[in-house]
Amino acid sequence: MPIPIPSFPAFDEPRPVLSKDGSGTAPHEQSPVEALALLDDEQEWTAFSRPLAQQAGCWESNVLIEGMHCAACALTIEDAIKGVPGVRDVEVSSGSHRAKVVWQSQAVAPSLWMQAVHDAGYRALPANDAFARERRLAESRKALWRMMVAGLCMMQVMMYAYPAYVAQPGDLSSEMEQLLRWASWVLSLPVIFFSCGPFFSSAWRDVLHRRVSMDLPVALGMLITFLVSSAGTFDPKGIFGHEVFFDSLTMFVFFLLAGRWLELRLRDRTAGALETLMNRLPNSVLRLKSDGNFERVPVRRLQVGDVIRVLPGEAFPADGVLLQGHTSVDEALLTGESRPLTRQVGDDVISGSHNLSAMVQMRVDRVGAETRFAQIVNLMEGASTSKPSLARLADTIAKPFLIAVLVAAGLACAYWWQTDPERALMVAVSVLIVTCPCALSLATPAAMLSAAGALARRAVLVRRLDAFESLAGVDTVMFDKTGTLTRDAMVVNQIHVRAGTTSHQALSLAAALAQYSLHPLSRALVIAASSSKVAGPWQLDQVTEQAGQGISAKVGTVDAVQPRLSVRLGSASFCGVVPANANALQVHLSDDAGWLASFEFQEDIRPDALETVAALQRAGIRVHLLSGDASEAAHRVAYKVGITEARGNCSPQDKLDFLRAAQEQGHKVAVVGDGLNDGPVLAGAHVSFAFGQAVPLAQAQADFLVSGGRLMNVVDALLLSRRTLTIVRQNLSWAAIYNAVCVPLAVFGLLPAWLAGLGMASSSLLVVLNALRLSKDARIERKI
């Protein structure tokens, strides 16, 4: 997966382009064809695409789509790309304005399917384009200017229209009324030629390509209103001279632009987690040269083994190890750890985390697609372009709905034309404007993107947005034990010592021997001694380790008061002792006099495992534990975390059989595993969580990837999914009620054009605002 550094020029405007070796930039005036041709270089593909291991010769590209506004646009773009030979699959999200394209490198080049997007009237850019944010900010500024111009002109036009509304017969002379109309007409020109520009250009594009999108009926409404009012201004005694509607025109243009600007801002917030993540890496970094000096190079030119300097406030550009310095790092977006973490010489650092306090030097161990950061970006990109089933349904009906809108407007106009041609046209305008399907098409993706962003800030990555639908209906959760409810490490549970020896003395002596071994149980002894702050005056020599058996050494004290002893740490046979409890996992310590101590170990249960199980049970969820470990160990862990239904000695097939039996009984099952041997059940479950630090690198079956260490994230995701489906239903209900009420009012002439514009803008805005409640970074409410 790419490191989001290189940029690519826009396809219809000049852009600074990075030189091919990344060493500098130079402004170029390039045609769209030349700009697209840059992407056909295979060396550039990894900057915005990744090869698919399961499909030889196929690549998956993530691109931004500029110029789209609705679900009909998304379907148009999908059809345009699918029409290019060699393209295997396309998904375009109207919510995130992103597209995922699977294409075969032997049959098509990226420039061909990107050119198809360009020919359709839109613009495709690599998802990591360095100028995408600047273009979006420029678009937001232009939208703000258009809205401000429309608002200023609206206020002036309303001032000129006010006398006509309040004047009694004879109060306003025909000359004064005509003067006010001319003044309103002049003030409407900036609105038509500047503020309405995006609507007209998009509608003209639709006409040229013989298709329909949201902007076509809106632009028709604006144009008809202006022409009817202009006709009434130029010919006051004609059929359209009874009344002018410049106030309605400027008002609904202002409302539409205000709604679109706010929607643009809110959409950036709801889908902002992905962009925040992708933009964490610096554009360049200081790399150590052979002469001892540092040079600044683009991050894409880093190689394994390079030594780089990372300044305070910068993000680490690659995975590696600190060689010099001591600092604090922020890994919240990658691991879910909200507190700054201390890193010193020898510690690992991960790309995308931020250096907070001091300048450090690090050795690069992994770059590009091998880093955890790149894997996380890939997963989030896939989620941002996936389409839930409810969103697919809304997209499917968007085009037929728009065609129905045009037909309804035409029929309404024909009905009213016989009695009042002027009113007939304005009724048609109201129908064209009020029936926009934006709220319907945004209802599902806006909510699910908001929820995905909220979970991403807790280090829970969503691979498929439609997994929210499945998770909301779950009634059974099946946990794996090792690596999920427990950590990979072991902890000392009990210490048994012979008479005359204290547990602290035994632990300090055992830790002195264990520090010479890398065995997991030896590490657990060292950690236990360190956390208990026990240490002894031991001096060791002749240390010898027998693999799989234990460690032997000669031990004395620093002050040489105690005689030197031969001690052993390891298995019962190695130490020559008979264990009191053969079923327990033990390490023994012996000396010349025989048995000295025994240390019993247990798996390190995650500190929030009990809280997680209790929260799921309060939510009405049945909780099961299925483990491949011994039945006694599985039941012991189940008892400690509050699970009443547990099974041990389970093979992967046993787990799969249990899952299928539960599904046949009508249960909706979620599986939580560590991703090492749970592939079959993760794939077969209604929804699945892969848990652990290595999950983003290994798991392709799970729907949710928990890369942090908090088990309560499973509960957070479950409760948030329920809230998400509630928000989706609210949005869909609002969109349906809005159209059911407003369309008849518009057809019967009871809804003026300005109120239609306000209704259209407020409907889309309400849907996005409602979805935005899910993206708040407050702690997810766990009360059921």
Short mmCIF file of N, CA and C in Angstrom, two decimals, residues 448 451 455 467-474 689 704 714-729 774 780:
data_model
loop_
_atom_site.label_atom_id
_atom_site.label_comp_id
_atom_site.label_asym_id
_atom_site.label_seq_id
_atom_site.Cartn_x
_atom_site.Cartn_y
_atom_site.Cartn_z
N MET A 448 -22.89 5.79 8.00
CA MET A 448 -21.91 4.72 8.17
C MET A 448 -20.48 5.24 8.08
N ALA A 451 -19.78 6.72 11.48
CA ALA A 451 -19.50 5.67 12.46
C ALA A 451 -18.12 5.07 12.25
N LEU A 455 -14.98 4.96 14.98
CA LEU A 455 -14.27 3.75 15.39
C LEU A 455 -12.79 3.83 15.02
N ALA A 467 -21.02 -4.08 7.16
CA ALA A 467 -20.89 -4.89 8.37
C ALA A 467 -21.65 -4.26 9.53
N PHE A 468 -21.89 -2.95 9.48
CA PHE A 468 -22.69 -2.31 10.53
C PHE A 468 -24.10 -2.90 10.57
N GLU A 469 -24.65 -3.18 9.40
CA GLU A 469 -25.99 -3.75 9.34
C GLU A 469 -26.02 -5.11 10.01
N SER A 470 -25.00 -5.93 9.74
CA SER A 470 -24.95 -7.27 10.34
C SER A 470 -24.70 -7.20 11.84
N LEU A 471 -23.78 -6.33 12.26
CA LEU A 471 -23.42 -6.25 13.67
C LEU A 471 -24.59 -5.77 14.53
N ALA A 472 -25.40 -4.89 13.98
CA ALA A 472 -26.53 -4.37 14.76
C ALA A 472 -27.51 -5.47 15.14
N GLY A 473 -27.57 -6.55 14.36
CA GLY A 473 -28.51 -7.63 14.63
C GLY A 473 -27.92 -8.81 15.37
N VAL A 474 -26.67 -8.73 15.81
CA VAL A 474 -26.00 -9.86 16.47
C VAL A 474 -26.64 -10.15 17.82
N PHE A 689 -14.52 -10.00 14.15
CA PHE A 689 -13.48 -9.10 14.64
C PHE A 689 -12.16 -9.85 14.68
N PHE A 704 -14.16 -6.23 11.09
CA PHE A 704 -13.62 -5.18 11.95
C PHE A 704 -12.24 -5.62 12.43
N VAL A 714 -14.84 -3.95 21.12
CA VAL A 714 -15.87 -4.81 20.54
C VAL A 714 -17.25 -4.33 20.97
N VAL A 715 -17.38 -4.00 22.25
CA VAL A 715 -18.66 -3.48 22.75
C VAL A 715 -18.96 -2.12 22.12
N ASP A 716 -17.94 -1.27 22.03
CA ASP A 716 -18.14 0.03 21.39
C ASP A 716 -18.68 -0.13 19.98
N ALA A 717 -18.09 -1.03 19.22
CA ALA A 717 -18.52 -1.24 17.84
C ALA A 717 -19.95 -1.76 17.78
N LEU A 718 -20.29 -2.68 18.69
CA LEU A 718 -21.64 -3.23 18.70
C LEU A 718 -22.67 -2.14 19.00
N LEU A 719 -22.44 -1.36 20.05
CA LEU A 719 -23.40 -0.32 20.41
C LEU A 719 -23.46 0.77 19.35
N LEU A 720 -22.30 1.09 18.78
CA LEU A 720 -22.30 2.13 17.74
C LEU A 720 -23.03 1.64 16.50
N SER A 721 -22.93 0.36 16.19
CA SER A 721 -23.65 -0.16 15.02
C SER A 721 -25.16 -0.04 15.22
N ARG A 722 -25.62 -0.29 16.44
CA ARG A 722 -27.04 -0.13 16.71
C ARG A 722 -27.47 1.32 16.55
N ARG A 723 -26.66 2.23 17.07
CA ARG A 723 -26.96 3.65 16.90
C ARG A 723 -26.93 4.04 15.43
N THR A 724 -25.99 3.47 14.69
CA THR A 724 -25.87 3.80 13.26
C THR A 724 -27.11 3.37 12.50
N LEU A 725 -27.58 2.16 12.74
CA LEU A 725 -28.79 1.71 12.05
C LEU A 725 -30.00 2.55 12.45
N THR A 726 -30.03 3.01 13.70
CA THR A 726 -31.11 3.91 14.11
C THR A 726 -31.05 5.23 13.34
N ILE A 727 -29.83 5.77 13.20
CA ILE A 727 -29.66 7.02 12.43
C ILE A 727 -30.04 6.81 10.97
N VAL A 728 -29.65 5.68 10.40
CA VAL A 728 -29.99 5.40 9.00
C VAL A 728 -31.50 5.35 8.82
N ARG A 729 -32.18 4.67 9.74
CA ARG A 729 -33.65 4.59 9.62
C ARG A 729 -34.27 5.97 9.78
N LEU A 774 -22.73 10.70 14.99
CA LEU A 774 -21.98 9.46 15.21
C LEU A 774 -20.48 9.67 15.19
N ILE A 780 -18.14 6.46 23.59
CA ILE A 780 -19.39 5.86 23.18
C ILE A 780 -20.19 5.44 24.42
#
